[in-house]
Short mmCIF file of C-alpha atoms in Angstrom, two decimals:
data_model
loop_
_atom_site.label_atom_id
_atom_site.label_comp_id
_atom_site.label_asym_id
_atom_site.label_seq_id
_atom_site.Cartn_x
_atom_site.Cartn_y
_atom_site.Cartn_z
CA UNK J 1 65.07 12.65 -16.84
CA UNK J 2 63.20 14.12 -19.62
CA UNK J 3 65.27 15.22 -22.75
CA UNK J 4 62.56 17.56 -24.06
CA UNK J 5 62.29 21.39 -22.40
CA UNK J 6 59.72 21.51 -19.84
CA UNK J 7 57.28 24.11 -20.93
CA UNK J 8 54.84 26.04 -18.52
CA UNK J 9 51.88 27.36 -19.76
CA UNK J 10 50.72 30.92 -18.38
CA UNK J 11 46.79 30.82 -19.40
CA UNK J 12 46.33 34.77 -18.46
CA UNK J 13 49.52 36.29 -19.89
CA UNK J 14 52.89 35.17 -21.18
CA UNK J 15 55.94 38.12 -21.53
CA UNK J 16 57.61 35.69 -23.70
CA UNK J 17 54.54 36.61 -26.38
CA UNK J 18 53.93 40.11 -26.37
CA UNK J 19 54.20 43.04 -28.05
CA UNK J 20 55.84 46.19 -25.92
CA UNK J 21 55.47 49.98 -27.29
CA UNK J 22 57.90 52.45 -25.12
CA UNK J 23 58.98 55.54 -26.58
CA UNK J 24 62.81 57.42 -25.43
CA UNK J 25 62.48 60.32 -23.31
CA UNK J 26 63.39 63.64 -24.02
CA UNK J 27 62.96 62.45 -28.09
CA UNK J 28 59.92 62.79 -30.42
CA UNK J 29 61.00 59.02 -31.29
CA UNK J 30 58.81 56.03 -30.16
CA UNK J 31 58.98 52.24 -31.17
CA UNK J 32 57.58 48.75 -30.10
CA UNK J 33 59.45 45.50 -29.39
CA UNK J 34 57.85 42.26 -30.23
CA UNK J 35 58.62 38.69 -28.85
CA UNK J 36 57.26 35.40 -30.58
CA UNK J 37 58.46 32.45 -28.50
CA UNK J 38 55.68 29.21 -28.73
CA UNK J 39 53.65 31.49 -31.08
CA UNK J 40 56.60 31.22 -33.64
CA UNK J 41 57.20 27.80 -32.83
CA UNK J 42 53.70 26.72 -33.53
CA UNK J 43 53.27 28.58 -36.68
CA UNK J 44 56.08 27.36 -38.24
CA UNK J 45 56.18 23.66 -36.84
CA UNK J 46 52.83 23.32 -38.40
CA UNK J 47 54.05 23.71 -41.92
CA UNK J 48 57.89 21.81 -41.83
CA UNK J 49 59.23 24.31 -44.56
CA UNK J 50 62.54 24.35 -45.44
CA UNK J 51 64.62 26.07 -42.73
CA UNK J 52 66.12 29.37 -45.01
CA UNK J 53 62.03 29.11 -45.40
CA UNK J 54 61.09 29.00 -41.94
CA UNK J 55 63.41 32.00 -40.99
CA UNK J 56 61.96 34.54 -42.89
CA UNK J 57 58.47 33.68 -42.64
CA UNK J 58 58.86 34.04 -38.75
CA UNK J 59 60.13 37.34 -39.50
CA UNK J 60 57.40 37.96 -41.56
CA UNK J 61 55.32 37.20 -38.48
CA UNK J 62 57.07 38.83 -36.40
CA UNK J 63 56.60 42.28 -38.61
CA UNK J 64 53.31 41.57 -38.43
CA UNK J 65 53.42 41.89 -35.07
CA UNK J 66 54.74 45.20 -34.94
CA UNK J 67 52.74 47.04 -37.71
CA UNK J 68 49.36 45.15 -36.55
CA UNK J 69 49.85 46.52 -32.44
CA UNK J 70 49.55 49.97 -33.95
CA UNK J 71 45.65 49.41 -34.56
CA UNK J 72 43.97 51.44 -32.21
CA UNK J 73 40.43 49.66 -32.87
CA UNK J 74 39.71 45.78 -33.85
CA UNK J 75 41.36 44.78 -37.31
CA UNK J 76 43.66 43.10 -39.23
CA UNK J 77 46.43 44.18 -40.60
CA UNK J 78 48.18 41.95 -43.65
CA UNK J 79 51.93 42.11 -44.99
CA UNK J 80 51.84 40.02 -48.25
CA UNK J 81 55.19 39.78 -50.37
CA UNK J 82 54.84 38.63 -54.37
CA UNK J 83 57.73 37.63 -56.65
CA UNK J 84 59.10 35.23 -58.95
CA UNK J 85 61.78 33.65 -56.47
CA UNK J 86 61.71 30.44 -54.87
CA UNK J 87 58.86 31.69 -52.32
CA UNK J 88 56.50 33.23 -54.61
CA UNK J 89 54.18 34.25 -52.10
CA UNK J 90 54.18 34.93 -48.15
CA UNK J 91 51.98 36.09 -46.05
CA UNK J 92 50.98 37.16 -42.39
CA UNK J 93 48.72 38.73 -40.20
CA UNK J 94 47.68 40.37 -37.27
CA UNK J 95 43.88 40.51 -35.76
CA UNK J 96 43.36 42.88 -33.00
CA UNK J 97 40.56 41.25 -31.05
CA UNK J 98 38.06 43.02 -29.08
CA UNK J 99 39.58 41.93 -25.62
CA UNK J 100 43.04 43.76 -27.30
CA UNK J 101 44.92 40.66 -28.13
CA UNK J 102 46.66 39.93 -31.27
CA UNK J 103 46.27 36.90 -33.35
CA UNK J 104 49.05 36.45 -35.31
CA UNK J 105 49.16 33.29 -38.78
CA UNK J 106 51.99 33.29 -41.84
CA UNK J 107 52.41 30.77 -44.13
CA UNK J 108 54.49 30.74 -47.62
CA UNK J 109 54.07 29.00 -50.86
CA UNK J 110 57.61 27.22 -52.33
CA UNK J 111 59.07 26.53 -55.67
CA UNK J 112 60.56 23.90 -54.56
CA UNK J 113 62.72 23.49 -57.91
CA UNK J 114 63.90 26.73 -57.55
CA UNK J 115 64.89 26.34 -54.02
CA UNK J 116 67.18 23.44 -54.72
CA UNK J 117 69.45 25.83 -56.99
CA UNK J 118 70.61 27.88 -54.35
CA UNK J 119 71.87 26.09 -51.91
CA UNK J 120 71.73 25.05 -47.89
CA UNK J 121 71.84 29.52 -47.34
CA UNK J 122 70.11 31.04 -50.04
CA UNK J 123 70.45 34.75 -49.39
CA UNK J 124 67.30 37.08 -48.72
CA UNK J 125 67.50 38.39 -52.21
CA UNK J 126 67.37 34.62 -53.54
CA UNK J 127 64.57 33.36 -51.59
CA UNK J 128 62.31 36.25 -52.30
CA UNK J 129 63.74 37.31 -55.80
CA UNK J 130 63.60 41.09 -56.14
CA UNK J 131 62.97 41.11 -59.97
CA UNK J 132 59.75 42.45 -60.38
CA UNK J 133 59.20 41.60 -57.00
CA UNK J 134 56.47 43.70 -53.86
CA UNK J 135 55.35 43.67 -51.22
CA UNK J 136 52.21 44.91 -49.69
CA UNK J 137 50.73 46.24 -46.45
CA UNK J 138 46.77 46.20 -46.31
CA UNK J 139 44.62 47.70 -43.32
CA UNK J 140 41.22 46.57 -42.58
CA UNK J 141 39.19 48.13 -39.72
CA UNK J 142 35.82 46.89 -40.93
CA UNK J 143 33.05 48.22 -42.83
CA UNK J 144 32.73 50.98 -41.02
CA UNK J 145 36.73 52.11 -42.14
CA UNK J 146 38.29 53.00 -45.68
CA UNK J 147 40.37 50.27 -46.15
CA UNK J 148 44.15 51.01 -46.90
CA UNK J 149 46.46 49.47 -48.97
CA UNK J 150 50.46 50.38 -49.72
CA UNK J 151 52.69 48.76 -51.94
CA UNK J 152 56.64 48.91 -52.58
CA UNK J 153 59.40 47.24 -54.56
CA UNK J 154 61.20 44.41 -52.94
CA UNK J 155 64.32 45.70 -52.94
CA UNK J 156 67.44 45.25 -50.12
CA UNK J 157 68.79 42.67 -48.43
CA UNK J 158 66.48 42.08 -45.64
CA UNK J 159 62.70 42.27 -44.93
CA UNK J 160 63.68 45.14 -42.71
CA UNK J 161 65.43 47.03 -45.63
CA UNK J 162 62.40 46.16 -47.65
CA UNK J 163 59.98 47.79 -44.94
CA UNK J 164 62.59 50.87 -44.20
CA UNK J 165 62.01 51.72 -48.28
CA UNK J 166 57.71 51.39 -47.68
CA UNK J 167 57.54 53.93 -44.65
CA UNK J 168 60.50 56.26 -46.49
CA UNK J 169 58.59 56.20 -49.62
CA UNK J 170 54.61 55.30 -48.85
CA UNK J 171 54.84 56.92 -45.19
CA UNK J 172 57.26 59.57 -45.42
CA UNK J 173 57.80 58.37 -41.60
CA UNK J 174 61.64 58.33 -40.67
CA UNK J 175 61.57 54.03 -39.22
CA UNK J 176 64.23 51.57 -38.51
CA UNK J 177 63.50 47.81 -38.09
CA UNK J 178 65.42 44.89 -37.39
CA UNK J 179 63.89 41.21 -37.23
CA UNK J 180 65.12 38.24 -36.39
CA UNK J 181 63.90 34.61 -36.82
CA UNK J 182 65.92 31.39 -35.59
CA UNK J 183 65.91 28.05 -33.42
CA UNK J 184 66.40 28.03 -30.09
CA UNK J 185 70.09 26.55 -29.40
CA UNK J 186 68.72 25.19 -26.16
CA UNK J 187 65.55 23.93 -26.84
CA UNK J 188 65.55 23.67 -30.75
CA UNK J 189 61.95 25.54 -30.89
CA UNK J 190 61.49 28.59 -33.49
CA UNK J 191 61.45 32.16 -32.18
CA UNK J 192 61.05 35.60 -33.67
CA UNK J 193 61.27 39.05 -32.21
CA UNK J 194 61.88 42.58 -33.79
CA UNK J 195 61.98 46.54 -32.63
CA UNK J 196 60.85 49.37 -34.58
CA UNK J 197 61.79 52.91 -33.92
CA UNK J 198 59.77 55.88 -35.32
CA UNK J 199 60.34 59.66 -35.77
CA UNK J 200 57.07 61.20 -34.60
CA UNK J 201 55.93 64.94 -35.61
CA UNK J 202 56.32 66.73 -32.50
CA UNK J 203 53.49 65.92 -30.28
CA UNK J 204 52.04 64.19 -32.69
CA UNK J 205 49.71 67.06 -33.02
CA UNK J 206 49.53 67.01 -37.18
CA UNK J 207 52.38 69.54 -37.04
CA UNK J 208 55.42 69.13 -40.24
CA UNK J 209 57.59 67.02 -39.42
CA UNK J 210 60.92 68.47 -40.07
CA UNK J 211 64.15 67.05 -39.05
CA UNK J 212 65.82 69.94 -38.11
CA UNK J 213 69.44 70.09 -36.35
CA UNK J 214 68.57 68.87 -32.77
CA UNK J 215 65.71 66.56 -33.50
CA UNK J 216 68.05 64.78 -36.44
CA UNK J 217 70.76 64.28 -33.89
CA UNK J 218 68.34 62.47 -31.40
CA UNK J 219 66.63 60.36 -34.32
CA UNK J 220 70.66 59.55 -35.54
CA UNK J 221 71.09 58.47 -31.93
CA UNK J 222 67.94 56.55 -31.89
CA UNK J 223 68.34 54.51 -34.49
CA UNK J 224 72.00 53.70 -33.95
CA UNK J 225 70.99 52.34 -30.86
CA UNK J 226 68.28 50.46 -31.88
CA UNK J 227 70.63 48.67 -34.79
CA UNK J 228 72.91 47.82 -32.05
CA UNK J 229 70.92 45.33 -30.93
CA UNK J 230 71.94 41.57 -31.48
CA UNK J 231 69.94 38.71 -33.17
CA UNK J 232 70.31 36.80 -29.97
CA UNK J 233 68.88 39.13 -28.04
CA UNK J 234 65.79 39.77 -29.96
CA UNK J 235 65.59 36.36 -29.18
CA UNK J 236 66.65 35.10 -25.77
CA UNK J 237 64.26 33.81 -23.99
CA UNK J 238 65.70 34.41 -20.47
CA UNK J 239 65.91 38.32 -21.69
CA UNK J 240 62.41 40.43 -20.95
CA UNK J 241 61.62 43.27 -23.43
CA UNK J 242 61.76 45.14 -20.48
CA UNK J 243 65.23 44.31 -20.17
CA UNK J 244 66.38 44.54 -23.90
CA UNK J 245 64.76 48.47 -23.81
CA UNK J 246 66.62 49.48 -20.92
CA UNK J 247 69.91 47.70 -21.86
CA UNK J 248 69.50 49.22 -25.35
CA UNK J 249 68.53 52.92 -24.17
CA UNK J 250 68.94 53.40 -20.43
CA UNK J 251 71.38 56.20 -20.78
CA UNK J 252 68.34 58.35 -22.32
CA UNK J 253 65.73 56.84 -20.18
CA UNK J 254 63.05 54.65 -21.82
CA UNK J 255 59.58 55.07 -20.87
CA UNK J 256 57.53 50.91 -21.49
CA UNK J 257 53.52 51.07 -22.07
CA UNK J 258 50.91 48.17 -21.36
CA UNK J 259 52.05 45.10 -23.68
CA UNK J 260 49.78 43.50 -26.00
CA UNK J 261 49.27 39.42 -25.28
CA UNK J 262 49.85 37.90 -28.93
CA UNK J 263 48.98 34.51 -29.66
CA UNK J 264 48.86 32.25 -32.43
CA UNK J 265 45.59 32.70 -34.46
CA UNK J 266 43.40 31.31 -37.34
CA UNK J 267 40.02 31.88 -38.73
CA UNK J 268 39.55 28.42 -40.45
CA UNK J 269 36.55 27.89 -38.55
CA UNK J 270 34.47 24.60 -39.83
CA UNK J 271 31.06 26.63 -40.33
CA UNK J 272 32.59 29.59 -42.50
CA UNK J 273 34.42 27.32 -44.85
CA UNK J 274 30.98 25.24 -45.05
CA UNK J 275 29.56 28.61 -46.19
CA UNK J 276 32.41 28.83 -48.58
CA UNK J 277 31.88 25.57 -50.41
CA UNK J 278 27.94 26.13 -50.32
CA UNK J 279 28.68 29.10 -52.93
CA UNK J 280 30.31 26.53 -55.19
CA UNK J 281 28.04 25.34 -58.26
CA UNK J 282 27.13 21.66 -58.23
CA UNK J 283 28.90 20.36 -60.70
CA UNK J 284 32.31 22.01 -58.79
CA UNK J 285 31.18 19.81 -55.88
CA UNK J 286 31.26 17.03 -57.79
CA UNK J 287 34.41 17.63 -58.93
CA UNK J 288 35.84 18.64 -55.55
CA UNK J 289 34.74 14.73 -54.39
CA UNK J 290 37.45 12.51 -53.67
CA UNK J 291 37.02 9.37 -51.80
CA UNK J 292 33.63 10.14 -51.00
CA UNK J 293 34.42 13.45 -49.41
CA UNK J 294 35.35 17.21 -50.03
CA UNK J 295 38.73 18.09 -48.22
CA UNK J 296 39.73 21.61 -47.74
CA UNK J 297 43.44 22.59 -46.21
CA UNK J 298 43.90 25.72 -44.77
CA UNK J 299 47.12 27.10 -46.06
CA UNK J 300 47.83 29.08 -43.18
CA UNK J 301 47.62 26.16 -40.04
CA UNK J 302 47.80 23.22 -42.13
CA UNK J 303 45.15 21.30 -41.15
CA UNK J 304 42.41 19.78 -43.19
CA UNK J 305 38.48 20.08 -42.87
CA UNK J 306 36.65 16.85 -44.43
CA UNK J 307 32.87 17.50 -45.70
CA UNK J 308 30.73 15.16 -47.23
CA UNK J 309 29.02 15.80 -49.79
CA UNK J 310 25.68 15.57 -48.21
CA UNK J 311 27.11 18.90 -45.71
CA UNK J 312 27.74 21.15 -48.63
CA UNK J 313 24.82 20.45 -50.87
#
């Protein structure tokens, strides 16, 4: 008998990838739930970071997730954090394709000497290093769409306090997050998942939004529910988002809309980094030579294009 999980692949549609908006009824409070199981796995197995390293760039993907399925047309939507800690700089993404499928890529750069000061659990505020620290959300619909850009302090002791501060102060949008990023106990793989909750203006019609008495109480309620929920069961695979929504707000009544498919996703295609290298002077080529060819590693899936000189020019 094997000792490696057998793993069925689902070519039209897998729940344990997917992206679920729902919204509570009787509340002007709606919210997605996102699930990265072999998507997190194979973004972060690619790389081999440090594990404190892996954990929070799968919930970096996994936020990604949720902010990206809010595109209602084809985009991408980056979340890019900047400091002087022992990840400088991480990054991911979200595509929206045209057949409404989300491609999701992260990756991090390391200090690697600064990692080794902190120990086997550096804390969130270690990793990332708040001092002087941001993080920012940019929104590209095409040419056609003014891009948007927001930025905020990384400050708090979690990505999720981090993006709680950007829709308090950038959005003005009354959110709660929680994300989670971990190893399977059974099978040892990554996985990430994460809900968001969001106080709407009523109808959603452009009016003020105003907390008063009765629509703070239900957005109190909301969120205290939603913070209930455990790491694990962001996580468990044997769990549906279905599931988790109803277990987590059943006695209000939960009301699910059509999930988005999300798979892993990179644009390091061989012809557009050929078109990179072409706008290179000559005397850059030369230099970029080594061994008789031009390699170029994408930061983001790891793997490495060879060109020869002859290809670029």
């Amino acid at each position: 008998m094997s000792d490696k999980p057998i793993v069925i692949k689902d070519p039209d549609f897998s729940r344990d990838n997917e992206i679920r908006p729902f919204q509570i009824e009787g509340m002007d409070v709606r919210g997605r739930a996102v699930r990265l199981g072999t998507v997190a796995d194979q973004i972060l197995v690619a790389h081999g970071y440090p594990e404190p390293v892996e954990r929070i760039v799968g919930e970096m993907a996994a936020l990604a997730g949720l902010l990206g399925s809010i595109l209602k047309f084809d985009g991408i939507v980056t979340v890019q954090t900047k400091s002087q800690g022992p990840i400088p700089m991480m990054v991911a993404d979200y595509e929206r394709k045209p057949d409404g499928t989300g491609h999701i890529r992260a990756c991090a750069e390391i200090d690697h000497d600064k990692l080794a000061t902190f120990g086997a659990n550096p804390s969130f505020k270690g990793l990332i290093g708040s001092k002087n620290g941001y993080l920012v959300i940019t929104i590209d619909q095409g040419a056609d769409m003014e891009r948007y850009q927001g930025i905020v302090e990384l400050k708090g002791d979690s990505l999720s306090d981090v993006i709680h501060a950007y829709f308090e102060s950038s959005e003005q949008t009354p959110t709660a997050v929680r994300l989670a990023a971990d190893r399977d106990p059974v099978s040892g793989h990554w996985r990430a998942g994460g809900i968001m909750v969001q106080h709407l203006a009523r109808g959603e019609t452009g009016r003020e939004r105003i907390l008063d008495r009765e629509t703070q109480e239900h957005w109190n309620r909301a969120s205290t529910l939603m913070h209930s929920v455990k790491e694990s069961e962001l996580l468990n695979p044997s769990l549906t988002l279905d599931e988790l929504l109803f277990r987590l707000f059943n006695e209000d009544g939960v009301r699910v809309f059509d999930p988005t498919r999300v798979e892993k996703g990179c644009r390091c295609e061989r012809e557009r980094l050929l078109a990179v290298l072409g706008q290179f002077s000559a005397d850059d080529k030369d230099h970029m030579v080594v061994d008789g060819k031009i390699a170029v590693n994408c930061q983001f899936c790891n793997k490495t294009f060879d060109f020869s000189p002859e290809e670029v020019g």
